[in-house]
mmCIF file of C-alpha atoms in Angstrom:
data_model
loop_
_atom_site.group_PDB
_atom_site.id
_atom_site.type_symbol
_atom_site.label_atom_id
_atom_site.label_comp_id
_atom_site.label_asym_id
_atom_site.label_seq_id
_atom_site.Cartn_x
_atom_site.Cartn_y
_atom_site.Cartn_z
ATOM 1 C CA MET A 1 0.070 -0.334 -0.451
ATOM 2 C CA ALA A 2 1.319 3.025 -0.779
ATOM 3 C CA THR A 3 1.667 6.308 1.161
ATOM 4 C CA LYS A 4 2.405 10.062 0.884
ATOM 5 C CA ASN A 5 6.028 10.836 -0.311
ATOM 6 C CA ASN A 6 6.164 7.226 -1.013
ATOM 7 C CA GLU A 7 6.887 5.943 2.833
ATOM 8 C CA PRO A 8 6.471 2.393 3.764
ATOM 9 C CA ALA A 9 2.517 2.335 4.925
ATOM 10 C CA ASP A 10 2.156 1.486 8.819
ATOM 11 C CA GLU A 11 0.001 -1.371 10.460
ATOM 12 C CA ASP A 12 -2.750 1.271 11.587
ATOM 13 C CA ASP A 13 -2.604 2.049 7.904
ATOM 14 C CA TYR A 14 -4.061 -0.933 6.660
ATOM 15 C CA ILE A 15 -8.076 -1.869 6.728
ATOM 16 C CA ASP A 16 -8.363 -5.582 8.075
ATOM 17 C CA ILE A 17 -11.463 -7.532 7.612
ATOM 18 C CA ASP A 18 -12.227 -10.603 9.360
ATOM 19 C CA ASP A 19 -13.353 -13.010 6.895
ATOM 20 C CA THR A 20 -11.760 -16.343 8.661
ATOM 21 C CA GLY A 21 -14.622 -17.214 10.775
ATOM 22 C CA PRO A 22 -16.926 -19.759 10.571
ATOM 23 C CA GLU A 23 -19.660 -17.711 8.165
ATOM 24 C CA GLY A 24 -17.170 -14.985 7.106
ATOM 25 C CA LEU A 25 -18.743 -12.847 4.505
ATOM 26 C CA LYS A 26 -20.779 -15.821 2.596
ATOM 27 C CA GLY A 27 -24.749 -14.795 3.087
ATOM 28 C CA ALA A 28 -27.121 -17.438 4.593
ATOM 29 C CA ASP A 29 -26.951 -19.732 1.442
ATOM 30 C CA GLY A 30 -23.388 -19.883 1.526
ATOM 31 C CA GLY A 31 -22.571 -17.747 -1.317
ATOM 32 C CA TYR A 32 -20.901 -14.511 -1.126
ATOM 33 C CA ALA A 33 -23.385 -11.031 -1.917
ATOM 34 C CA TRP A 34 -21.825 -10.189 -5.143
ATOM 35 C CA GLU A 35 -22.331 -13.873 -6.457
ATOM 36 C CA GLU A 36 -26.405 -13.517 -5.809
ATOM 37 C CA GLU A 37 -29.075 -13.842 -8.301
ATOM 38 C CA TYR A 38 -30.325 -10.284 -9.156
ATOM 39 C CA LYS A 39 -34.143 -10.665 -8.025
ATOM 40 C CA ARG A 40 -36.826 -9.177 -10.978
ATOM 41 C CA SER A 41 -39.200 -8.059 -8.192
ATOM 42 C CA TRP A 42 -41.595 -6.947 -10.478
ATOM 43 C CA ASP A 43 -41.620 -10.482 -11.961
ATOM 44 C CA ALA A 44 -43.760 -11.420 -8.924
ATOM 45 C CA ILE A 45 -46.839 -9.112 -9.649
ATOM 46 C CA GLN A 46 -49.565 -12.003 -11.503
ATOM 47 C CA GLU A 47 -52.058 -10.549 -13.665
ATOM 48 C CA ASP A 48 -55.711 -11.502 -13.731
ATOM 49 C CA ASP A 49 -57.689 -13.434 -16.570
ATOM 50 C CA SER A 50 -58.543 -10.055 -18.119
ATOM 51 C CA GLY A 51 -54.768 -9.128 -18.291
ATOM 52 C CA SER A 52 -55.160 -6.314 -15.129
ATOM 53 C CA ILE A 53 -53.435 -5.835 -12.107
ATOM 54 C CA GLN A 54 -56.188 -4.264 -10.499
ATOM 55 C CA SER A 55 -57.097 -6.994 -8.616
ATOM 56 C CA VAL A 56 -53.531 -7.806 -7.594
ATOM 57 C CA VAL A 57 -53.260 -4.177 -5.959
ATOM 58 C CA LYS A 58 -56.654 -4.646 -4.056
ATOM 59 C CA HIS A 59 -55.541 -8.251 -2.599
ATOM 60 C CA MET A 60 -53.067 -5.811 -1.127
ATOM 61 C CA SER A 61 -54.874 -3.456 0.072
ATOM 62 C CA GLU A 62 -57.148 -5.912 1.777
ATOM 63 C CA GLN A 63 -54.001 -7.475 3.339
ATOM 64 C CA LEU A 64 -53.160 -4.048 5.432
ATOM 65 C CA LYS A 65 -56.723 -3.775 6.336
ATOM 66 C CA ARG A 66 -56.549 -7.385 7.907
ATOM 67 C CA LYS A 67 -53.539 -6.693 9.911
ATOM 68 C CA ARG A 68 -55.077 -3.564 10.865
ATOM 69 C CA ARG A 69 -58.131 -5.102 12.246
ATOM 70 C CA THR A 70 -55.760 -7.703 14.486
ATOM 71 C CA ARG A 71 -55.875 -5.583 17.319
ATOM 72 C CA ASP A 72 -55.331 -6.546 21.485
ATOM 73 C CA THR A 73 -58.783 -6.186 22.509
ATOM 74 C CA GLU A 74 -58.001 -7.554 26.462
ATOM 75 C CA ALA A 75 -59.512 -5.771 29.158
ATOM 76 C CA ILE A 76 -56.326 -4.347 31.127
ATOM 77 C CA GLN A 77 -55.625 -1.747 33.182
ATOM 78 C CA ARG A 78 -54.439 1.761 31.383
ATOM 79 C CA GLY A 79 -53.662 4.978 32.174
ATOM 80 C CA ILE A 80 -56.876 7.246 30.821
ATOM 81 C CA ILE A 81 -54.765 10.896 31.807
ATOM 82 C CA ARG A 82 -51.346 10.612 29.780
ATOM 83 C CA HIS A 83 -48.789 12.913 29.231
ATOM 84 C CA LEU A 84 -46.834 12.623 26.406
ATOM 85 C CA ILE A 85 -44.467 14.798 25.108
ATOM 86 C CA LEU A 86 -43.037 14.362 21.192
ATOM 87 C CA VAL A 87 -39.716 14.570 19.798
ATOM 88 C CA VAL A 88 -39.134 15.689 16.372
ATOM 89 C CA ASP A 89 -35.924 16.172 14.513
ATOM 90 C CA GLN A 90 -35.566 19.016 12.626
ATOM 91 C CA SER A 91 -32.017 18.454 11.823
ATOM 92 C CA ASP A 92 -30.316 18.472 7.863
ATOM 93 C CA SER A 93 -31.294 14.572 7.603
ATOM 94 C CA MET A 94 -34.804 15.773 7.503
ATOM 95 C CA ALA A 95 -34.528 17.321 4.132
ATOM 96 C CA THR A 96 -34.158 14.080 2.433
ATOM 97 C CA LYS A 97 -36.707 13.549 0.032
ATOM 98 C CA ASP A 98 -37.271 9.578 0.668
ATOM 99 C CA MET A 99 -40.517 11.287 1.359
ATOM 100 C CA MET A 100 -42.491 13.179 -0.607
ATOM 101 C CA PRO A 101 -41.753 15.990 -0.488
ATOM 102 C CA SER A 102 -39.254 15.416 1.857
ATOM 103 C CA ARG A 103 -39.071 13.755 5.084
ATOM 104 C CA ILE A 104 -40.094 17.082 7.331
ATOM 105 C CA HIS A 105 -42.749 17.806 5.384
ATOM 106 C CA ALA A 106 -44.344 14.115 5.908
ATOM 107 C CA THR A 107 -43.405 13.974 9.356
ATOM 108 C CA LEU A 108 -45.233 17.130 10.493
ATOM 109 C CA ASN A 109 -48.416 16.357 8.255
ATOM 110 C CA MET A 110 -48.721 13.127 9.908
ATOM 111 C CA LEU A 111 -47.918 14.644 13.025
ATOM 112 C CA ALA A 112 -50.472 16.651 12.908
ATOM 113 C CA SER A 113 -52.856 14.342 12.148
ATOM 114 C CA PHE A 114 -51.667 11.970 15.021
ATOM 115 C CA ILE A 115 -52.382 14.965 17.203
ATOM 116 C CA SER A 116 -56.262 15.324 16.189
ATOM 117 C CA GLU A 117 -56.856 11.495 16.592
ATOM 118 C CA PHE A 118 -55.073 11.216 19.655
ATOM 119 C CA PHE A 119 -56.871 14.247 21.296
ATOM 120 C CA ASP A 120 -60.183 12.646 19.698
ATOM 121 C CA GLN A 121 -59.385 9.292 21.383
ATOM 122 C CA ASN A 122 -57.868 10.699 25.089
ATOM 123 C CA PRO A 123 -59.423 13.842 25.462
ATOM 124 C CA ILE A 124 -58.943 14.389 29.021
ATOM 125 C CA SER A 125 -54.677 13.949 28.123
ATOM 126 C CA GLN A 126 -51.830 16.727 27.431
ATOM 127 C CA ILE A 127 -49.115 16.759 24.772
ATOM 128 C CA ALA A 128 -46.016 18.998 24.323
ATOM 129 C CA ILE A 129 -43.682 19.570 21.374
ATOM 130 C CA ILE A 130 -39.681 19.478 21.302
ATOM 131 C CA THR A 131 -38.126 19.804 18.514
ATOM 132 C CA THR A 132 -33.867 19.234 18.107
ATOM 133 C CA LYS A 133 -31.266 20.921 15.865
ATOM 134 C CA ASP A 134 -27.603 22.080 15.696
ATOM 135 C CA GLY A 135 -27.079 19.467 19.111
ATOM 136 C CA LEU A 136 -29.790 21.653 21.225
ATOM 137 C CA ALA A 137 -33.597 21.486 22.057
ATOM 138 C CA GLU A 138 -36.062 24.088 22.158
ATOM 139 C CA LYS A 139 -39.660 23.408 23.097
ATOM 140 C CA LEU A 140 -42.428 24.205 20.384
ATOM 141 C CA THR A 141 -45.312 23.983 23.000
ATOM 142 C CA ASP A 142 -45.911 23.583 26.598
ATOM 143 C CA LEU A 143 -48.027 20.799 28.246
ATOM 144 C CA SER A 144 -51.438 21.568 26.901
ATOM 145 C CA GLY A 145 -55.072 19.743 25.799
ATOM 146 C CA ASN A 146 -55.146 22.113 23.004
ATOM 147 C CA PRO A 147 -54.695 20.792 19.890
ATOM 148 C CA MET A 148 -54.559 23.570 17.801
ATOM 149 C CA ASP A 149 -52.530 25.058 19.567
ATOM 150 C CA HIS A 150 -49.615 22.343 19.098
ATOM 151 C CA ILE A 151 -50.846 22.139 15.240
ATOM 152 C CA ASN A 152 -50.594 25.676 14.189
ATOM 153 C CA ALA A 153 -46.863 25.641 15.779
ATOM 154 C CA LEU A 154 -46.277 22.486 13.496
ATOM 155 C CA ARG A 155 -47.579 24.381 10.886
ATOM 156 C CA GLU A 156 -45.048 27.581 11.401
ATOM 157 C CA ARG A 157 -41.938 24.739 10.666
ATOM 158 C CA THR A 158 -40.579 24.945 7.090
ATOM 159 C CA SER A 159 -37.595 23.061 5.952
ATOM 160 C CA ARG A 160 -36.008 26.526 6.369
ATOM 161 C CA ASP A 161 -36.102 25.687 9.904
ATOM 162 C CA LEU A 162 -33.723 22.790 9.555
ATOM 163 C CA ALA A 163 -30.308 22.516 10.525
ATOM 164 C CA GLY A 164 -26.847 20.758 11.769
ATOM 165 C CA GLU A 165 -27.559 17.424 13.877
ATOM 166 C CA PRO A 166 -30.151 16.649 16.676
ATOM 167 C CA SER A 167 -29.527 15.962 20.116
ATOM 168 C CA LEU A 168 -31.163 13.232 21.919
ATOM 169 C CA GLN A 169 -29.644 13.531 25.402
ATOM 170 C CA ASN A 170 -30.592 17.572 25.425
ATOM 171 C CA ALA A 171 -34.327 16.296 24.140
ATOM 172 C CA LEU A 172 -34.891 13.919 26.489
ATOM 173 C CA GLU A 173 -33.551 15.893 29.323
ATOM 174 C CA LEU A 174 -35.830 19.067 28.188
ATOM 175 C CA ALA A 175 -38.717 16.656 27.818
ATOM 176 C CA MET A 176 -38.070 14.996 31.670
ATOM 177 C CA HIS A 177 -37.970 18.412 33.164
ATOM 178 C CA SER A 178 -41.261 19.181 31.430
ATOM 179 C CA LEU A 179 -42.532 15.837 32.949
ATOM 180 C CA ARG A 180 -41.432 16.235 35.928
ATOM 181 C CA ARG A 181 -44.153 18.878 37.116
ATOM 182 C CA ALA A 182 -46.890 16.514 35.429
ATOM 183 C CA PRO A 183 -49.116 15.100 38.404
ATOM 184 C CA THR A 184 -48.149 11.341 39.459
ATOM 185 C CA HIS A 185 -51.295 9.949 38.810
ATOM 186 C CA GLY A 186 -51.170 10.087 34.926
ATOM 187 C CA SER A 187 -48.439 8.348 32.435
ATOM 188 C CA LYS A 188 -45.459 10.086 31.390
ATOM 189 C CA GLU A 189 -44.459 9.157 27.913
ATOM 190 C CA ILE A 190 -42.020 10.546 25.110
ATOM 191 C CA VAL A 191 -42.300 9.906 21.423
ATOM 192 C CA CYS A 192 -39.672 10.527 19.674
ATOM 193 C CA VAL A 193 -39.595 11.049 15.945
ATOM 194 C CA PHE A 194 -35.940 10.710 13.787
ATOM 195 C CA GLY A 195 -34.667 10.647 10.672
ATOM 196 C CA SER A 196 -30.775 11.387 12.005
ATOM 197 C CA LEU A 197 -28.244 8.146 12.352
ATOM 198 C CA THR A 198 -26.077 10.430 14.733
ATOM 199 C CA THR A 199 -26.829 12.550 17.625
ATOM 200 C CA CYS A 200 -24.528 15.385 19.051
ATOM 201 C CA ASP A 201 -24.512 15.008 23.381
ATOM 202 C CA PRO A 202 -22.850 17.039 25.858
ATOM 203 C CA GLY A 203 -22.671 14.502 28.493
ATOM 204 C CA ASP A 204 -22.937 10.470 29.043
ATOM 205 C CA ILE A 205 -26.307 9.522 27.605
ATOM 206 C CA GLU A 206 -25.914 6.806 30.261
ATOM 207 C CA LYS A 207 -26.863 8.711 33.231
ATOM 208 C CA THR A 208 -30.224 10.615 31.099
ATOM 209 C CA LEU A 209 -31.156 6.414 30.477
ATOM 210 C CA GLN A 210 -30.911 5.862 34.460
ATOM 211 C CA ALA A 211 -33.021 8.750 34.934
ATOM 212 C CA LEU A 212 -35.647 8.117 32.548
ATOM 213 C CA LYS A 213 -35.642 4.670 34.124
ATOM 214 C CA ASN A 214 -35.992 6.397 38.033
ATOM 215 C CA ALA A 215 -38.796 8.562 37.203
ATOM 216 C CA GLN A 216 -40.330 5.686 35.241
ATOM 217 C CA ILE A 217 -41.071 7.776 31.645
ATOM 218 C CA ARG A 218 -41.562 5.430 28.768
ATOM 219 C CA VAL A 219 -40.333 6.507 25.599
ATOM 220 C CA SER A 220 -40.531 5.465 21.975
ATOM 221 C CA MET A 221 -39.305 6.322 18.595
ATOM 222 C CA VAL A 222 -40.875 5.980 15.050
ATOM 223 C CA HIS A 223 -36.966 6.267 13.335
ATOM 224 C CA LEU A 224 -37.220 7.361 9.487
ATOM 225 C CA ALA A 225 -33.649 6.115 7.897
ATOM 226 C CA ALA A 226 -32.269 2.633 9.995
ATOM 227 C CA GLU A 227 -32.238 1.096 13.858
ATOM 228 C CA VAL A 228 -29.598 2.984 15.769
ATOM 229 C CA ARG A 229 -28.759 0.888 18.850
ATOM 230 C CA ILE A 230 -28.391 3.499 21.373
ATOM 231 C CA HIS A 231 -31.809 4.670 20.387
ATOM 232 C CA LYS A 232 -33.419 1.151 20.487
ATOM 233 C CA ARG A 233 -32.185 0.336 23.769
ATOM 234 C CA ILE A 234 -33.722 3.484 25.432
ATOM 235 C CA CYS A 235 -36.699 2.236 24.337
ATOM 236 C CA VAL A 236 -36.183 -1.108 25.273
ATOM 237 C CA GLU A 237 -35.011 -0.326 28.702
ATOM 238 C CA THR A 238 -38.028 2.457 29.468
ATOM 239 C CA LYS A 239 -40.841 -0.328 27.987
ATOM 240 C CA GLY A 240 -41.343 1.665 24.891
ATOM 241 C CA GLU A 241 -41.432 0.627 21.428
ATOM 242 C CA PHE A 242 -39.248 1.188 18.378
ATOM 243 C CA SER A 243 -40.158 1.277 14.680
ATOM 244 C CA VAL A 244 -38.368 1.845 11.300
ATOM 245 C CA PRO A 245 -41.546 2.468 8.834
ATOM 246 C CA GLU A 246 -40.635 1.417 5.045
ATOM 247 C CA ASN A 247 -42.821 4.390 3.834
ATOM 248 C CA GLU A 248 -44.890 7.323 3.902
ATOM 249 C CA HIS A 249 -47.789 5.033 4.818
ATOM 250 C CA THR A 250 -46.529 2.396 7.585
ATOM 251 C CA VAL A 251 -45.057 6.019 9.585
ATOM 252 C CA ARG A 252 -49.161 6.784 9.891
ATOM 253 C CA ASP A 253 -49.465 3.215 11.098
ATOM 254 C CA ALA A 254 -46.416 3.434 13.386
ATOM 255 C CA LEU A 255 -47.448 6.791 14.692
ATOM 256 C CA PHE A 256 -50.746 5.585 15.250
ATOM 257 C CA GLU A 257 -49.959 2.735 17.479
ATOM 258 C CA TYR A 258 -49.374 5.108 20.166
ATOM 259 C CA ILE A 259 -52.617 6.604 20.531
ATOM 260 C CA PRO A 260 -54.404 4.023 22.505
ATOM 261 C CA PRO A 261 -52.999 4.506 25.933
ATOM 262 C CA PRO A 262 -50.186 1.839 27.096
ATOM 263 C CA PRO A 263 -50.182 -1.148 29.570
ATOM 264 C CA ILE A 264 -49.867 0.088 33.051
ATOM 265 C CA VAL A 265 -46.978 -1.761 34.567
ATOM 266 C CA SER A 266 -47.862 -3.837 37.253
ATOM 267 C CA ALA A 267 -45.217 -2.521 39.765
ATOM 268 C CA ARG A 268 -47.350 0.851 39.309
ATOM 269 C CA ALA A 269 -51.017 -0.753 39.251
ATOM 270 C CA THR A 270 -52.508 1.149 41.992
ATOM 271 C CA ALA A 271 -56.058 2.865 42.064
ATOM 272 C CA ASP A 272 -55.909 7.075 43.174
ATOM 273 C CA MET A 273 -59.358 9.339 43.346
ATOM 274 C CA ILE A 274 -58.448 12.357 41.375
ATOM 275 C CA GLN A 275 -60.686 15.151 41.844
ATOM 276 C CA MET A 276 -62.122 16.144 38.833
ATOM 277 C CA GLY A 277 -64.554 19.154 38.377
ATOM 278 C CA PHE A 278 -67.585 19.475 35.397
ATOM 279 C CA PRO A 279 -68.291 23.233 34.620
ATOM 280 C CA ILE A 280 -71.345 24.740 33.584
ATOM 281 C CA LYS A 281 -71.385 26.477 30.614
ATOM 282 C CA ALA A 282 -72.504 29.863 30.259
ATOM 283 C CA ASN A 283 -74.174 30.769 26.941
ATOM 284 C CA SER A 284 -74.961 34.709 27.171
ATOM 285 C CA LEU A 285 -73.698 36.579 30.332
ATOM 286 C CA GLU A 286 -74.904 40.268 29.971
ATOM 287 C CA VAL A 287 -71.538 41.428 30.226
ATOM 288 C CA PRO A 288 -67.880 40.229 28.654
ATOM 289 C CA THR A 289 -65.357 38.870 31.172
ATOM 290 C CA PRO A 290 -62.039 37.550 30.841
ATOM 291 C CA CYS A 291 -60.939 34.371 30.681
ATOM 292 C CA VAL A 292 -58.536 33.014 33.227
ATOM 293 C CA CYS A 293 -56.704 31.436 30.443
ATOM 294 C CA HIS A 294 -56.269 33.411 27.558
ATOM 295 C CA HIS A 295 -57.437 36.828 29.565
ATOM 296 C CA GLU A 296 -59.792 37.799 26.352
ATOM 297 C CA LEU A 297 -63.407 39.128 26.809
ATOM 298 C CA SER A 298 -65.945 36.865 25.968
ATOM 299 C CA PHE A 299 -69.616 36.773 26.589
ATOM 300 C CA SER A 300 -69.444 33.055 27.010
ATOM 301 C CA GLY A 301 -67.181 30.271 28.570
ATOM 302 C CA TYR A 302 -67.222 27.520 31.333
ATOM 303 C CA ILE A 303 -67.419 27.914 35.329
ATOM 304 C CA CYS A 304 -64.992 26.806 37.366
ATOM 305 C CA PRO A 305 -67.405 24.725 40.146
ATOM 306 C CA ARG A 306 -65.027 25.707 42.683
ATOM 307 C CA CYS A 307 -63.857 29.310 42.487
ATOM 308 C CA LYS A 308 -65.753 30.399 39.838
ATOM 309 C CA SER A 309 -63.529 31.249 37.459
ATOM 310 C CA LYS A 310 -64.319 31.381 33.458
ATOM 311 C CA VAL A 311 -62.676 29.269 30.843
ATOM 312 C CA CYS A 312 -62.917 29.210 27.092
ATOM 313 C CA THR A 313 -62.607 25.501 26.360
ATOM 314 C CA LEU A 314 -62.697 21.564 28.176
ATOM 315 C CA PRO A 315 -60.818 19.559 28.803
ATOM 316 C CA THR A 316 -58.426 22.441 30.807
ATOM 317 C CA ASP A 317 -57.140 22.701 33.882
ATOM 318 C CA CYS A 318 -58.123 25.868 36.133
ATOM 319 C CA ASP A 319 -55.480 28.133 36.036
ATOM 320 C CA VAL A 320 -56.730 29.956 39.786
ATOM 321 C CA CYS A 321 -57.498 26.577 41.655
ATOM 322 C CA GLY A 322 -55.880 24.358 39.479
ATOM 323 C CA LEU A 323 -58.657 21.951 39.375
ATOM 324 C CA PRO A 324 -58.952 19.649 36.603
ATOM 325 C CA LEU A 325 -62.283 20.376 34.026
ATOM 326 C CA VAL A 326 -63.784 17.769 32.209
ATOM 327 C CA SER A 327 -67.006 16.857 31.005
ATOM 328 C CA ALA A 328 -69.032 13.721 31.026
ATOM 329 C CA PRO A 329 -68.378 12.719 27.049
ATOM 330 C CA HIS A 330 -64.572 13.472 27.246
ATOM 331 C CA LEU A 331 -64.269 10.496 30.413
ATOM 332 C CA ALA A 332 -66.612 8.221 28.391
ATOM 333 C CA ARG A 333 -64.426 8.675 25.529
ATOM 334 C CA SER A 334 -61.511 7.866 27.796
ATOM 335 C CA TYR A 335 -62.739 5.009 29.501
ATOM 336 C CA ARG A 336 -63.351 2.423 26.577
ATOM 337 C CA HIS A 337 -59.803 2.060 26.239
ATOM 338 C CA MET A 338 -59.692 0.270 29.337
ATOM 339 C CA PHE A 339 -63.070 -2.375 27.715
ATOM 340 C CA PRO A 340 -62.888 -2.268 24.099
ATOM 341 C CA GLU A 341 -64.702 -3.376 21.112
ATOM 342 C CA GLU A 342 -64.314 -7.784 20.797
ATOM 343 C CA ASN A 343 -62.595 -8.430 17.497
ATOM 344 C CA PHE A 344 -64.977 -9.593 14.975
ATOM 345 C CA GLU A 345 -65.253 -13.682 14.024
ATOM 346 C CA GLU A 346 -64.494 -14.340 10.474
ATOM 347 C CA THR A 347 -67.262 -15.972 8.901
ATOM 348 C CA ARG A 348 -69.259 -17.217 5.887
ATOM 349 C CA ALA A 349 -71.857 -14.438 5.361
ATOM 350 C CA GLU A 350 -75.199 -16.465 6.135
ATOM 351 C CA GLY A 351 -76.886 -12.726 5.245
ATOM 352 C CA GLU A 352 -77.228 -11.416 1.969
ATOM 353 C CA VAL A 353 -76.068 -7.936 2.921
ATOM 354 C CA CYS A 354 -73.657 -6.126 5.471
ATOM 355 C CA PHE A 355 -75.583 -5.125 8.372
ATOM 356 C CA GLY A 356 -73.300 -1.979 9.063
ATOM 357 C CA CYS A 357 -73.166 -0.121 5.080
ATOM 358 C CA GLY A 358 -76.287 -2.461 3.524
ATOM 359 C CA ALA A 359 -73.648 -3.816 0.313
ATOM 360 C CA ARG A 360 -74.658 -7.318 -0.922
ATOM 361 C CA TRP A 361 -71.802 -9.286 -0.499
ATOM 362 C CA ILE A 362 -69.799 -10.251 -3.304
ATOM 363 C CA ASP A 363 -69.491 -13.467 -5.000
ATOM 364 C CA ASN A 364 -66.482 -14.066 -6.405
ATOM 365 C CA ALA A 365 -66.978 -16.945 -8.058
ATOM 366 C CA ALA A 366 -70.047 -15.547 -10.045
ATOM 367 C CA VAL A 367 -67.529 -12.748 -10.712
ATOM 368 C CA HIS A 368 -64.991 -14.814 -11.883
ATOM 369 C CA GLN A 369 -67.540 -16.642 -14.255
ATOM 370 C CA GLN A 370 -68.955 -13.208 -14.960
ATOM 371 C CA LYS A 371 -65.317 -11.996 -16.784
ATOM 372 C CA ILE A 372 -64.804 -15.417 -18.442
ATOM 373 C CA GLU A 373 -68.462 -14.812 -20.033
ATOM 374 C CA GLU A 374 -67.438 -10.995 -21.152
ATOM 375 C CA GLN A 375 -64.288 -12.152 -22.731
ATOM 376 C CA SER A 376 -65.755 -15.306 -24.763
ATOM 377 C CA THR A 377 -69.256 -13.244 -25.918
ATOM 378 C CA GLY A 378 -67.952 -9.525 -25.979
ATOM 379 C CA THR A 379 -71.358 -8.741 -23.497
ATOM 380 C CA GLN A 380 -71.434 -7.252 -20.132
ATOM 381 C CA ASN A 381 -74.008 -8.915 -17.392
ATOM 382 C CA GLN A 382 -74.787 -5.295 -15.803
ATOM 383 C CA ALA A 383 -76.827 -7.283 -13.103
ATOM 384 C CA ILE A 384 -73.687 -8.639 -12.095
ATOM 385 C CA GLY A 385 -71.561 -5.803 -12.745
ATOM 386 C CA VAL A 386 -73.228 -3.547 -10.685
ATOM 387 C CA GLN A 387 -73.449 -5.839 -7.426
ATOM 388 C CA GLY A 388 -69.759 -7.088 -8.254
ATOM 389 C CA ALA A 389 -68.796 -3.303 -8.503
ATOM 390 C CA GLY A 390 -70.308 -1.938 -5.031
ATOM 391 C CA GLY A 391 -70.606 -4.985 -3.350
ATOM 392 C CA ALA A 392 -68.873 -6.052 -0.240
ATOM 393 C CA GLY A 393 -65.503 -7.328 -0.425
ATOM 394 C CA GLY A 394 -62.820 -8.532 1.553
ATOM 395 C CA GLY A 395 -64.374 -10.773 3.950
ATOM 396 C CA ARG A 396 -67.109 -11.162 6.024
ATOM 397 C CA PHE A 397 -67.153 -10.597 9.735
ATOM 398 C CA LYS A 398 -69.491 -11.404 12.841
ATOM 399 C CA CYS A 399 -70.027 -9.468 16.107
ATOM 400 C CA PRO A 400 -69.420 -12.349 18.869
ATOM 401 C CA SER A 401 -72.477 -10.820 20.935
ATOM 402 C CA CYS A 402 -75.125 -9.967 18.389
ATOM 403 C CA LYS A 403 -74.199 -11.941 15.850
ATOM 404 C CA HIS A 404 -74.735 -9.351 12.563
ATOM 405 C CA GLU A 405 -72.412 -9.539 10.024
ATOM 406 C CA PHE A 406 -70.150 -6.366 8.581
ATOM 407 C CA CYS A 407 -67.784 -6.319 6.232
ATOM 408 C CA LEU A 408 -64.425 -5.511 6.439
ATOM 409 C CA ASP A 409 -64.267 -1.617 5.865
ATOM 410 C CA CYS A 410 -67.058 -1.634 8.419
ATOM 411 C CA ASP A 411 -65.090 -3.932 10.866
ATOM 412 C CA ILE A 412 -62.173 -1.302 10.742
ATOM 413 C CA PHE A 413 -64.649 1.620 11.114
ATOM 414 C CA ILE A 414 -66.413 0.149 14.293
ATOM 415 C CA HIS A 415 -62.997 -0.444 15.907
ATOM 416 C CA GLU A 416 -61.006 2.645 14.758
ATOM 417 C CA THR A 417 -63.771 5.657 15.282
ATOM 418 C CA LEU A 418 -67.117 4.132 16.423
ATOM 419 C CA HIS A 419 -65.960 1.925 19.436
ATOM 420 C CA ASN A 420 -69.525 0.313 19.611
ATOM 421 C CA CYS A 421 -71.227 -1.942 17.151
ATOM 422 C CA PRO A 422 -73.897 -0.941 15.955
ATOM 423 C CA GLY A 423 -75.577 -4.290 16.158
ATOM 424 C CA CYS A 424 -75.374 -4.301 20.171
ATOM 425 C CA VAL A 425 -76.976 -0.840 20.671
#
C-alpha cells in the first residue's frame, strides 16, 4: 500500500476485515453477496384473466386492512390520563427526499393528523412538542390539552428551519424537566420522530437513560432511516417501542400505534381517586368577562365549580385553583380504552347484505364467471357487474355478541372510530 511521499505504510494504515470466522463474508445460502442472482421483483406481480393488475392491488390493500383489524382487545388496566411529549428531529437529515416532498414535510403532516386523532381518543390527556437541531433542544409548545395550539405550531415549521445535527440527550433532558411537573396519577411518555443516524450529545447519555428509568418515563421512537443501537436500547429499557417504517404509509401506522394508552406496569398498578370538576356552560352573559386561560373578553365560557373562574374550552386545568375541568363525554371517550370492542370473527356470510353499510356480499365465483363470459361473448352482464362493483368484499365478520355480519371496511370503522357495535347498541 503506497502512502504520501512513497513512504512505507504502517500497520495502522491497513484495513483488516475478519473473514476467517465460521460464516465469513458468506450469506445464508452459502454464497457471497456479489454472487447472488439479480432479483426481478416485478416478475412476482401476477395479472388476472383480463390482463389487469387491479385485482393484485386490491388484494394487497385488503391484506393491509386485515393487518389493521388484528388488535389487542384484552381488558387490562391502562392510564387514561396521559402526558405525552413529541420530540421532532429538525436536523439536516430531515431534508432528505425519500418521502415526498421531504421527510420534514411528511412528518409534520402526519404529526398533525396524529395530534387530532390523539385528542379525539384521549380527550383528558396533554401533549407538548420539543424540536432538536444544531445539537440543541427547544420547547415548541407546553403541555396542553388544546390540539390547535400544537397543530398551529407545527404548521409554522418549514424546511428552512433545519440545521446541523440533533441531540437526543438534550431533547430527553428537556422532556424530563417538563414531565417532572406533571401529576403522578398520569402516565409519562416520550415519542421521538428521528431521521438522523447520529446524535450530538454534551454528556453521558447513560445517565439520562438511568434518570428516565427512575422517573418511570416510557420512551418510544419512530426512526425514518434505520435502527440505531442506542436509540433502540433506550426504548427497550424504558418499556417503549422502536420501529423503522418502510414508507410514508407505514409511518402513519407506526405513529398511530401510540394513540391507545399503554398498559400500566404491574408494579405501578395502583388506583388513585382524582378530583375533577364538571363546569357549567355560560352561553349569554350580560357583560363580557375575561377568561383565566387567555385573558380575553367573551360573552360565553365554562364556569369552574370550585372558584367560579371562567375558561374557554374543555378539557383543561383551572389556572386559578388547578382543578381538572372535563365533561361527561370526555370521560366516556377515555374510558373505552379499558374495555375495547371485541374482535369480530371471520365467517361465511349467512345473510345477503352487510349490516353496517347495507352492501350486498360479492360472490367471487360469480364475478369470475362473469369475466370469462365477457371475454368469450363480448357482452357485459349489468346485474352482476353492478353488484360486484358496489358489493362488500374483503371478508365477512360476525360480532360475537349480536351475531350481525359486517364487511371488512365496516369492521375497521367500528373498531377504530365508533368503538361500539351498531348491532349491539
